Amino acid sequence: RVPVYIIVHSENSMNNRFIPRSEINTHCVSLVDDDLRIPQEDMEFAFSTWKQHQKQLVGFLPRAHYHNSSLWHYN
């Protein structure tokens, strides 16, 4: 069990996630874009991996960029 904070900003900026917050006083922070859906099992795996390597960044990016027939695709 961990506390979860959802902070809504008045300005929409990708940099908002890096603003220091007094509410956050933990050793681990999870950042997830609002357009991603991550299964609970994957979050648990990421956290257990981080617990074994606490001085490392741990994460996953379930997106793909590829080039096909002179077009870039984003998935």
PDB file of N, CA, C and O in Angstrom:
ATOM      1  N   ARG A   1       0.839  -1.177   0.000  1.00  0.00           N
ATOM      2  CA  ARG A   1       0.000   0.000   0.000  1.00  0.00           C
ATOM      3  C   ARG A   1       0.886   1.243   0.000  1.00  0.00           C
ATOM      4  O   ARG A   1       1.751   1.382   0.852  1.00  0.00           O
ATOM      5  N   VAL A   2       0.624   2.097  -0.954  1.00  0.00           N
ATOM      6  CA  VAL A   2       1.388   3.343  -1.071  1.00  0.00           C
ATOM      7  C   VAL A   2       0.427   4.494  -1.347  1.00  0.00           C
ATOM      8  O   VAL A   2      -0.639   4.298  -1.934  1.00  0.00           O
ATOM      9  N   PRO A   3       0.791   5.702  -0.935  1.00  0.00           N
ATOM     10  CA  PRO A   3      -0.062   6.850  -1.258  1.00  0.00           C
ATOM     11  C   PRO A   3       0.036   7.179  -2.741  1.00  0.00           C
ATOM     12  O   PRO A   3       1.085   7.026  -3.362  1.00  0.00           O
ATOM     13  N   VAL A   4      -1.065   7.624  -3.307  1.00  0.00           N
ATOM     14  CA  VAL A   4      -1.103   8.026  -4.712  1.00  0.00           C
ATOM     15  C   VAL A   4      -1.581   9.469  -4.770  1.00  0.00           C
ATOM     16  O   VAL A   4      -2.608   9.815  -4.179  1.00  0.00           O
ATOM     17  N   TYR A   5      -0.825  10.312  -5.463  1.00  0.00           N
ATOM     18  CA  TYR A   5      -1.197  11.710  -5.637  1.00  0.00           C
ATOM     19  C   TYR A   5      -1.447  11.967  -7.111  1.00  0.00           C
ATOM     20  O   TYR A   5      -0.638  11.590  -7.947  1.00  0.00           O
ATOM     21  N   ILE A   6      -2.541  12.605  -7.417  1.00  0.00           N
ATOM     22  CA  ILE A   6      -2.820  13.054  -8.773  1.00  0.00           C
ATOM     23  C   ILE A   6      -2.849  14.566  -8.720  1.00  0.00           C
ATOM     24  O   ILE A   6      -3.692  15.153  -8.037  1.00  0.00           O
ATOM     25  N   ILE A   7      -1.909  15.186  -9.408  1.00  0.00           N
ATOM     26  CA  ILE A   7      -1.778  16.644  -9.372  1.00  0.00           C
ATOM     27  C   ILE A   7      -2.187  17.187 -10.729  1.00  0.00           C
ATOM     28  O   ILE A   7      -1.611  16.824 -11.746  1.00  0.00           O
ATOM     29  N   VAL A   8      -3.194  18.037 -10.732  1.00  0.00           N
ATOM     30  CA  VAL A   8      -3.692  18.636 -11.971  1.00  0.00           C
ATOM     31  C   VAL A   8      -3.157  20.059 -12.051  1.00  0.00           C
ATOM     32  O   VAL A   8      -3.287  20.840 -11.107  1.00  0.00           O
ATOM     33  N   HIS A   9      -2.541  20.387 -13.172  1.00  0.00           N
ATOM     34  CA  HIS A   9      -1.958  21.717 -13.374  1.00  0.00           C
ATOM     35  C   HIS A   9      -2.865  22.567 -14.251  1.00  0.00           C
ATOM     36  O   HIS A   9      -3.576  22.050 -15.111  1.00  0.00           O
ATOM     37  N   SER A  10      -2.795  23.856 -14.052  1.00  0.00           N
ATOM     38  CA  SER A  10      -3.601  24.759 -14.888  1.00  0.00           C
ATOM     39  C   SER A  10      -3.011  24.895 -16.285  1.00  0.00           C
ATOM     40  O   SER A  10      -3.723  25.169 -17.244  1.00  0.00           O
ATOM     41  N   GLU A  11      -1.704  24.697 -16.407  1.00  0.00           N
ATOM     42  CA  GLU A  11      -1.038  24.769 -17.711  1.00  0.00           C
ATOM     43  C   GLU A  11      -0.622  23.367 -18.134  1.00  0.00           C
ATOM     44  O   GLU A  11      -0.037  22.617 -17.355  1.00  0.00           O
ATOM     45  N   ASN A  12      -0.907  22.999 -19.369  1.00  0.00           N
ATOM     46  CA  ASN A  12      -0.573  21.683 -19.882  1.00  0.00           C
ATOM     47  C   ASN A  12       0.842  21.707 -20.444  1.00  0.00           C
ATOM     48  O   ASN A  12       1.085  22.241 -21.513  1.00  0.00           O
ATOM     49  N   SER A  13       1.784  21.138 -19.698  1.00  0.00           N
ATOM     50  CA  SER A  13       3.178  21.106 -20.123  1.00  0.00           C
ATOM     51  C   SER A  13       3.800  19.779 -19.706  1.00  0.00           C
ATOM     52  O   SER A  13       3.594  19.311 -18.584  1.00  0.00           O
ATOM     53  N   MET A  14       4.564  19.187 -20.596  1.00  0.00           N
ATOM     54  CA  MET A  14       5.261  17.944 -20.272  1.00  0.00           C
ATOM     55  C   MET A  14       6.269  18.154 -19.139  1.00  0.00           C
ATOM     56  O   MET A  14       6.658  17.203 -18.470  1.00  0.00           O
ATOM     57  N   ASN A  15       6.691  19.378 -18.910  1.00  0.00           N
ATOM     58  CA  ASN A  15       7.683  19.663 -17.871  1.00  0.00           C
ATOM     59  C   ASN A  15       7.077  19.718 -16.478  1.00  0.00           C
ATOM     60  O   ASN A  15       7.821  19.732 -15.494  1.00  0.00           O
ATOM     61  N   ASN A  16       5.766  19.743 -16.353  1.00  0.00           N
ATOM     62  CA  ASN A  16       5.132  19.793 -15.033  1.00  0.00           C
ATOM     63  C   ASN A  16       5.548  18.622 -14.153  1.00  0.00           C
ATOM     64  O   ASN A  16       5.615  18.748 -12.939  1.00  0.00           O
ATOM     65  N   ARG A  17       5.835  17.484 -14.750  1.00  0.00           N
ATOM     66  CA  ARG A  17       6.186  16.298 -13.968  1.00  0.00           C
ATOM     67  C   ARG A  17       7.489  16.460 -13.202  1.00  0.00           C
ATOM     68  O   ARG A  17       7.762  15.720 -12.269  1.00  0.00           O
ATOM     69  N   PHE A  18       8.320  17.436 -13.594  1.00  0.00           N
ATOM     70  CA  PHE A  18       9.617  17.612 -12.953  1.00  0.00           C
ATOM     71  C   PHE A  18       9.615  18.691 -11.872  1.00  0.00           C
ATOM     72  O   PHE A  18      10.639  18.945 -11.249  1.00  0.00           O
ATOM     73  N   ILE A  19       8.482  19.317 -11.635  1.00  0.00           N
ATOM     74  CA  ILE A  19       8.394  20.342 -10.599  1.00  0.00           C
ATOM     75  C   ILE A  19       8.460  19.663  -9.234  1.00  0.00           C
ATOM     76  O   ILE A  19       7.694  18.732  -8.963  1.00  0.00           O
ATOM     77  N   PRO A  20       9.370  20.088  -8.352  1.00  0.00           N
ATOM     78  CA  PRO A  20       9.433  19.475  -7.015  1.00  0.00           C
ATOM     79  C   PRO A  20       8.131  19.686  -6.249  1.00  0.00           C
ATOM     80  O   PRO A  20       7.515  20.750  -6.324  1.00  0.00           O
ATOM     81  N   ARG A  21       7.698  18.672  -5.535  1.00  0.00           N
ATOM     82  CA  ARG A  21       6.451  18.722  -4.782  1.00  0.00           C
ATOM     83  C   ARG A  21       6.726  18.368  -3.331  1.00  0.00           C
ATOM     84  O   ARG A  21       7.341  17.338  -3.041  1.00  0.00           O
ATOM     85  N   SER A  22       6.255  19.191  -2.410  1.00  0.00           N
ATOM     86  CA  SER A  22       6.455  18.915  -0.983  1.00  0.00           C
ATOM     87  C   SER A  22       5.689  17.664  -0.544  1.00  0.00           C
ATOM     88  O   SER A  22       6.059  17.022   0.439  1.00  0.00           O
ATOM     89  N   GLU A  23       4.627  17.298  -1.270  1.00  0.00           N
ATOM     90  CA  GLU A  23       3.849  16.108  -0.928  1.00  0.00           C
ATOM     91  C   GLU A  23       4.649  14.822  -1.138  1.00  0.00           C
ATOM     92  O   GLU A  23       4.330  13.784  -0.574  1.00  0.00           O
ATOM     93  N   ILE A  24       5.664  14.893  -1.985  1.00  0.00           N
ATOM     94  CA  ILE A  24       6.418  13.691  -2.346  1.00  0.00           C
ATOM     95  C   ILE A  24       7.669  13.626  -1.479  1.00  0.00           C
ATOM     96  O   ILE A  24       8.582  14.429  -1.620  1.00  0.00           O
ATOM     97  N   ASN A  25       7.708  12.666  -0.573  1.00  0.00           N
ATOM     98  CA  ASN A  25       8.878  12.483   0.284  1.00  0.00           C
ATOM     99  C   ASN A  25       9.274  11.011   0.328  1.00  0.00           C
ATOM    100  O   ASN A  25       9.649  10.484   1.357  1.00  0.00           O
ATOM    101  N   THR A  26       9.172  10.358  -0.802  1.00  0.00           N
ATOM    102  CA  THR A  26       9.488   8.937  -0.904  1.00  0.00           C
ATOM    103  C   THR A  26      10.802   8.745  -1.647  1.00  0.00           C
ATOM    104  O   THR A  26      11.348   9.672  -2.231  1.00  0.00           O
ATOM    105  N   HIS A  27      11.294   7.533  -1.631  1.00  0.00           N
ATOM    106  CA  HIS A  27      12.518   7.190  -2.354  1.00  0.00           C
ATOM    107  C   HIS A  27      12.233   6.834  -3.811  1.00  0.00           C
ATOM    108  O   HIS A  27      13.145   6.766  -4.621  1.00  0.00           O
ATOM    109  N   CYS A  28      10.978   6.582  -4.116  1.00  0.00           N
ATOM    110  CA  CYS A  28      10.610   6.127  -5.450  1.00  0.00           C
ATOM    111  C   CYS A  28       9.417   6.932  -5.953  1.00  0.00           C
ATOM    112  O   CYS A  28       8.475   7.179  -5.204  1.00  0.00           O
ATOM    113  N   VAL A  29       9.464   7.336  -7.213  1.00  0.00           N
ATOM    114  CA  VAL A  29       8.373   8.067  -7.846  1.00  0.00           C
ATOM    115  C   VAL A  29       8.075   7.392  -9.171  1.00  0.00           C
ATOM    116  O   VAL A  29       8.980   7.085  -9.941  1.00  0.00           O
ATOM    117  N   SER A  30       6.818   7.173  -9.443  1.00  0.00           N
ATOM    118  CA  SER A  30       6.405   6.601 -10.721  1.00  0.00           C
ATOM    119  C   SER A  30       5.770   7.698 -11.566  1.00  0.00           C
ATOM    120  O   SER A  30       4.836   8.370 -11.125  1.00  0.00           O
ATOM    121  N   LEU A  31       6.285   7.887 -12.758  1.00  0.00           N
ATOM    122  CA  LEU A  31       5.729   8.857 -13.704  1.00  0.00           C
ATOM    123  C   LEU A  31       5.108   8.098 -14.863  1.00  0.00           C
ATOM    124  O   LEU A  31       5.768   7.273 -15.491  1.00  0.00           O
ATOM    125  N   VAL A  32       3.855   8.395 -15.137  1.00  0.00           N
ATOM    126  CA  VAL A  32       3.151   7.710 -16.216  1.00  0.00           C
ATOM    127  C   VAL A  32       2.368   8.747 -17.003  1.00  0.00           C
ATOM    128  O   VAL A  32       1.643   9.554 -16.423  1.00  0.00           O
ATOM    129  N   ASP A  33       2.526   8.742 -18.317  1.00  0.00           N
ATOM    130  CA  ASP A  33       1.745   9.642 -19.161  1.00  0.00           C
ATOM    131  C   ASP A  33       0.268   9.278 -19.086  1.00  0.00           C
ATOM    132  O   ASP A  33      -0.094   8.113 -18.899  1.00  0.00           O
ATOM    133  N   ASP A  34      -0.579  10.280 -19.258  1.00  0.00           N
ATOM    134  CA  ASP A  34      -2.016  10.053 -19.127  1.00  0.00           C
ATOM    135  C   ASP A  34      -2.613   9.252 -20.280  1.00  0.00           C
ATOM    136  O   ASP A  34      -3.755   8.832 -20.211  1.00  0.00           O
ATOM    137  N   ASP A  35      -1.846   9.014 -21.332  1.00  0.00           N
ATOM    138  CA  ASP A  35      -2.372   8.238 -22.450  1.00  0.00           C
ATOM    139  C   ASP A  35      -1.920   6.779 -22.414  1.00  0.00           C
ATOM    140  O   ASP A  35      -2.157   6.034 -23.348  1.00  0.00           O
ATOM    141  N   LEU A  36      -1.290   6.361 -21.324  1.00  0.00           N
ATOM    142  CA  LEU A  36      -0.842   4.973 -21.187  1.00  0.00           C
ATOM    143  C   LEU A  36      -1.685   4.244 -20.157  1.00  0.00           C
ATOM    144  O   LEU A  36      -2.052   4.813 -19.132  1.00  0.00           O
ATOM    145  N   ARG A  37      -1.953   2.995 -20.447  1.00  0.00           N
ATOM    146  CA  ARG A  37      -2.638   2.130 -19.483  1.00  0.00           C
ATOM    147  C   ARG A  37      -1.663   1.007 -19.158  1.00  0.00           C
ATOM    148  O   ARG A  37      -1.319   0.211 -20.034  1.00  0.00           O
ATOM    149  N   ILE A  38      -1.246   0.967 -17.910  1.00  0.00           N
ATOM    150  CA  ILE A  38      -0.243  -0.010 -17.501  1.00  0.00           C
ATOM    151  C   ILE A  38      -0.892  -0.993 -16.539  1.00  0.00           C
ATOM    152  O   ILE A  38      -1.426  -0.584 -15.503  1.00  0.00           O
ATOM    153  N   PRO A  39      -0.840  -2.278 -16.858  1.00  0.00           N
ATOM    154  CA  PRO A  39      -1.440  -3.278 -15.970  1.00  0.00           C
ATOM    155  C   PRO A  39      -0.768  -3.262 -14.592  1.00  0.00           C
ATOM    156  O   PRO A  39       0.423  -2.990 -14.462  1.00  0.00           O
ATOM    157  N   GLN A  40      -1.535  -3.574 -13.571  1.00  0.00           N
ATOM    158  CA  GLN A  40      -1.024  -3.591 -12.210  1.00  0.00           C
ATOM    159  C   GLN A  40       0.170  -4.533 -12.080  1.00  0.00           C
ATOM    160  O   GLN A  40       1.138  -4.219 -11.390  1.00  0.00           O
ATOM    161  N   GLU A  41       0.136  -5.671 -12.758  1.00  0.00           N
ATOM    162  CA  GLU A  41       1.238  -6.627 -12.675  1.00  0.00           C
ATOM    163  C   GLU A  41       2.535  -6.004 -13.182  1.00  0.00           C
ATOM    164  O   GLU A  41       3.607  -6.265 -12.649  1.00  0.00           O
ATOM    165  N   ASP A  42       2.439  -5.182 -14.237  1.00  0.00           N
ATOM    166  CA  ASP A  42       3.625  -4.525 -14.773  1.00  0.00           C
ATOM    167  C   ASP A  42       4.175  -3.492 -13.797  1.00  0.00           C
ATOM    168  O   ASP A  42       5.390  -3.354 -13.629  1.00  0.00           O
ATOM    169  N   MET A  43       3.282  -2.750 -13.132  1.00  0.00           N
ATOM    170  CA  MET A  43       3.736  -1.777 -12.132  1.00  0.00           C
ATOM    171  C   MET A  43       4.398  -2.490 -10.953  1.00  0.00           C
ATOM    172  O   MET A  43       5.422  -2.039 -10.443  1.00  0.00           O
ATOM    173  N   GLU A  44       3.831  -3.604 -10.529  1.00  0.00           N
ATOM    174  CA  GLU A  44       4.420  -4.370  -9.437  1.00  0.00           C
ATOM    175  C   GLU A  44       5.795  -4.897  -9.834  1.00  0.00           C
ATOM    176  O   GLU A  44       6.736  -4.877  -9.030  1.00  0.00           O
ATOM    177  N   PHE A  45       5.935  -5.352 -11.072  1.00  0.00           N
ATOM    178  CA  PHE A  45       7.229  -5.832 -11.553  1.00  0.00           C
ATOM    179  C   PHE A  45       8.254  -4.703 -11.594  1.00  0.00           C
ATOM    180  O   PHE A  45       9.389  -4.869 -11.156  1.00  0.00           O
ATOM    181  N   ALA A  46       7.851  -3.540 -12.080  1.00  0.00           N
ATOM    182  CA  ALA A  46       8.768  -2.396 -12.131  1.00  0.00           C
ATOM    183  C   ALA A  46       9.217  -2.009 -10.724  1.00  0.00           C
ATOM    184  O   ALA A  46      10.403  -1.737 -10.489  1.00  0.00           O
ATOM    185  N   PHE A  47       8.293  -1.995  -9.773  1.00  0.00           N
ATOM    186  CA  PHE A  47       8.651  -1.631  -8.407  1.00  0.00           C
ATOM    187  C   PHE A  47       9.580  -2.662  -7.780  1.00  0.00           C
ATOM    188  O   PHE A  47      10.564  -2.313  -7.123  1.00  0.00           O
ATOM    189  N   SER A  48       9.297  -3.938  -7.985  1.00  0.00           N
ATOM    190  CA  SER A  48      10.174  -4.968  -7.410  1.00  0.00           C
ATOM    191  C   SER A  48      11.560  -4.917  -8.042  1.00  0.00           C
ATOM    192  O   SER A  48      12.565  -5.155  -7.368  1.00  0.00           O
ATOM    193  N   THR A  49      11.631  -4.583  -9.326  1.00  0.00           N
ATOM    194  CA  THR A  49      12.932  -4.420  -9.981  1.00  0.00           C
ATOM    195  C   THR A  49      13.677  -3.231  -9.391  1.00  0.00           C
ATOM    196  O   THR A  49      14.868  -3.304  -9.092  1.00  0.00           O
ATOM    197  N   TRP A  50      12.964  -2.118  -9.187  1.00  0.00           N
ATOM    198  CA  TRP A  50      13.598  -0.937  -8.595  1.00  0.00           C
ATOM    199  C   TRP A  50      14.115  -1.245  -7.191  1.00  0.00           C
ATOM    200  O   TRP A  50      15.189  -0.803  -6.803  1.00  0.00           O
ATOM    201  N   LYS A  51      13.351  -2.021  -6.402  1.00  0.00           N
ATOM    202  CA  LYS A  51      13.790  -2.343  -5.044  1.00  0.00           C
ATOM    203  C   LYS A  51      15.138  -3.057  -5.047  1.00  0.00           C
ATOM    204  O   LYS A  51      15.915  -2.913  -4.116  1.00  0.00           O
ATOM    205  N   GLN A  52      15.435  -3.785  -6.110  1.00  0.00           N
ATOM    206  CA  GLN A  52      16.707  -4.493  -6.208  1.00  0.00           C
ATOM    207  C   GLN A  52      17.830  -3.587  -6.738  1.00  0.00           C
ATOM    208  O   GLN A  52      18.998  -3.917  -6.590  1.00  0.00           O
ATOM    209  N   HIS A  53      17.468  -2.479  -7.367  1.00  0.00           N
ATOM    210  CA  HIS A  53      18.445  -1.563  -8.001  1.00  0.00           C
ATOM    211  C   HIS A  53      18.030  -0.123  -7.721  1.00  0.00           C
ATOM    212  O   HIS A  53      17.694   0.635  -8.631  1.00  0.00           O
ATOM    213  N   GLN A  54      18.056   0.289  -6.465  1.00  0.00           N
ATOM    214  CA  GLN A  54      17.479   1.564  -6.063  1.00  0.00           C
ATOM    215  C   GLN A  54      18.237   2.792  -6.551  1.00  0.00           C
ATOM    216  O   GLN A  54      17.723   3.898  -6.455  1.00  0.00           O
ATOM    217  N   LYS A  55      19.439   2.628  -7.072  1.00  0.00           N
ATOM    218  CA  LYS A  55      20.171   3.788  -7.598  1.00  0.00           C
ATOM    219  C   LYS A  55      20.046   3.881  -9.115  1.00  0.00           C
ATOM    220  O   LYS A  55      20.742   4.652  -9.758  1.00  0.00           O
ATOM    221  N   GLN A  56      19.140   3.115  -9.686  1.00  0.00           N
ATOM    222  CA  GLN A  56      18.938   3.077 -11.129  1.00  0.00           C
ATOM    223  C   GLN A  56      17.528   3.554 -11.475  1.00  0.00           C
ATOM    224  O   GLN A  56      16.606   3.420 -10.682  1.00  0.00           O
ATOM    225  N   LEU A  57      17.398   4.093 -12.678  1.00  0.00           N
ATOM    226  CA  LEU A  57      16.071   4.375 -13.211  1.00  0.00           C
ATOM    227  C   LEU A  57      15.484   3.074 -13.734  1.00  0.00           C
ATOM    228  O   LEU A  57      16.160   2.312 -14.416  1.00  0.00           O
ATOM    229  N   VAL A  58      14.255   2.831 -13.408  1.00  0.00           N
ATOM    230  CA  VAL A  58      13.568   1.624 -13.861  1.00  0.00           C
ATOM    231  C   VAL A  58      12.273   2.061 -14.518  1.00  0.00           C
ATOM    232  O   VAL A  58      11.543   2.885 -13.985  1.00  0.00           O
ATOM    233  N   GLY A  59      12.000   1.530 -15.682  1.00  0.00           N
ATOM    234  CA  GLY A  59      10.757   1.901 -16.337  1.00  0.00           C
ATOM    235  C   GLY A  59      10.550   1.116 -17.612  1.00  0.00           C
ATOM    236  O   GLY A  59      11.313   0.238 -17.962  1.00  0.00           O
ATOM    237  N   PHE A  60       9.523   1.481 -18.288  1.00  0.00           N
ATOM    238  CA  PHE A  60       9.186   0.842 -19.548  1.00  0.00           C
ATOM    239  C   PHE A  60       8.445   1.860 -20.392  1.00  0.00           C
ATOM    240  O   PHE A  60       7.812   2.786 -19.884  1.00  0.00           O
ATOM    241  N   LEU A  61       8.552   1.708 -21.670  1.00  0.00           N
ATOM    242  CA  LEU A  61       7.903   2.630 -22.587  1.00  0.00           C
ATOM    243  C   LEU A  61       7.188   1.809 -23.653  1.00  0.00           C
ATOM    244  O   LEU A  61       7.791   1.418 -24.649  1.00  0.00           O
ATOM    245  N   PRO A  62       5.910   1.516 -23.449  1.00  0.00           N
ATOM    246  CA  PRO A  62       5.189   0.663 -24.391  1.00  0.00           C
ATOM    247  C   PRO A  62       4.740   1.416 -25.641  1.00  0.00           C
ATOM    248  O   PRO A  62       3.557   1.519 -25.942  1.00  0.00           O
ATOM    249  N   ARG A  63       5.681   1.976 -26.352  1.00  0.00           N
ATOM    250  CA  ARG A  63       5.389   2.684 -27.590  1.00  0.00           C
ATOM    251  C   ARG A  63       6.405   2.258 -28.645  1.00  0.00           C
ATOM    252  O   ARG A  63       7.456   1.748 -28.325  1.00  0.00           O
ATOM    253  N   ALA A  64       6.096   2.515 -29.854  1.00  0.00           N
ATOM    254  CA  ALA A  64       7.019   2.146 -30.921  1.00  0.00           C
ATOM    255  C   ALA A  64       7.017   3.213 -32.004  1.00  0.00           C
ATOM    256  O   ALA A  64       5.979   3.798 -32.310  1.00  0.00           O
ATOM    257  N   HIS A  65       8.176   3.456 -32.568  1.00  0.00           N
ATOM    258  CA  HIS A  65       8.329   4.321 -33.731  1.00  0.00           C
ATOM    259  C   HIS A  65       8.984   3.461 -34.810  1.00  0.00           C
ATOM    260  O   HIS A  65       9.957   2.785 -34.537  1.00  0.00           O
ATOM    261  N   TYR A  66       8.447   3.478 -35.977  1.00  0.00           N
ATOM    262  CA  TYR A  66       9.093   2.731 -37.040  1.00  0.00           C
ATOM    263  C   TYR A  66       8.860   3.420 -38.380  1.00  0.00           C
ATOM    264  O   TYR A  66       7.935   4.200 -38.552  1.00  0.00           O
ATOM    265  N   HIS A  67       9.729   3.138 -39.298  1.00  0.00           N
ATOM    266  CA  HIS A  67       9.701   3.751 -40.615  1.00  0.00           C
ATOM    267  C   HIS A  67       9.328   2.674 -41.623  1.00  0.00           C
ATOM    268  O   HIS A  67       9.910   1.598 -41.652  1.00  0.00           O
ATOM    269  N   ASN A  68       8.344   2.982 -42.448  1.00  0.00           N
ATOM    270  CA  ASN A  68       7.880   2.004 -43.424  1.00  0.00           C
ATOM    271  C   ASN A  68       7.390   2.748 -44.664  1.00  0.00           C
ATOM    272  O   ASN A  68       6.531   3.614 -44.566  1.00  0.00           O
ATOM    273  N   SER A  69       7.938   2.430 -45.799  1.00  0.00           N
ATOM    274  CA  SER A  69       7.511   3.025 -47.075  1.00  0.00           C
ATOM    275  C   SER A  69       7.566   4.553 -47.041  1.00  0.00           C
ATOM    276  O   SER A  69       6.626   5.235 -47.432  1.00  0.00           O
ATOM    277  N   SER A  70       8.648   5.070 -46.538  1.00  0.00           N
ATOM    278  CA  SER A  70       8.915   6.509 -46.444  1.00  0.00           C
ATOM    279  C   SER A  70       7.932   7.254 -45.521  1.00  0.00           C
ATOM    280  O   SER A  70       7.758   8.453 -45.632  1.00  0.00           O
ATOM    281  N   LEU A  71       7.266   6.521 -44.629  1.00  0.00           N
ATOM    282  CA  LEU A  71       6.376   7.141 -43.640  1.00  0.00           C
ATOM    283  C   LEU A  71       6.806   6.739 -42.242  1.00  0.00           C
ATOM    284  O   LEU A  71       7.194   5.595 -41.998  1.00  0.00           O
ATOM    285  N   TRP A  72       6.731   7.682 -41.317  1.00  0.00           N
ATOM    286  CA  TRP A  72       6.987   7.371 -39.899  1.00  0.00           C
ATOM    287  C   TRP A  72       5.667   6.995 -39.239  1.00  0.00           C
ATOM    288  O   TRP A  72       4.658   7.644 -39.446  1.00  0.00           O
ATOM    289  N   HIS A  73       5.692   5.954 -38.461  1.00  0.00           N
ATOM    290  CA  HIS A  73       4.514   5.483 -37.726  1.00  0.00           C
ATOM    291  C   HIS A  73       4.778   5.586 -36.245  1.00  0.00           C
ATOM    292  O   HIS A  73       5.860   5.266 -35.765  1.00  0.00           O
ATOM    293  N   TYR A  74       3.792   6.015 -35.504  1.00  0.00           N
ATOM    294  CA  TYR A  74       3.866   6.110 -34.054  1.00  0.00           C
ATOM    295  C   TYR A  74       2.756   5.263 -33.477  1.00  0.00           C
ATOM    296  O   TYR A  74       1.602   5.447 -33.825  1.00  0.00           O
ATOM    297  N   ASN A  75       3.102   4.320 -32.669  1.00  0.00           N
ATOM    298  CA  ASN A  75       2.101   3.420 -32.108  1.00  0.00           C
ATOM    299  C   ASN A  75       2.251   3.374 -30.596  1.00  0.00           C
ATOM    300  O   ASN A  75       3.271   3.104 -30.073  1.00  0.00           O
TER     301      ASN A  75
END
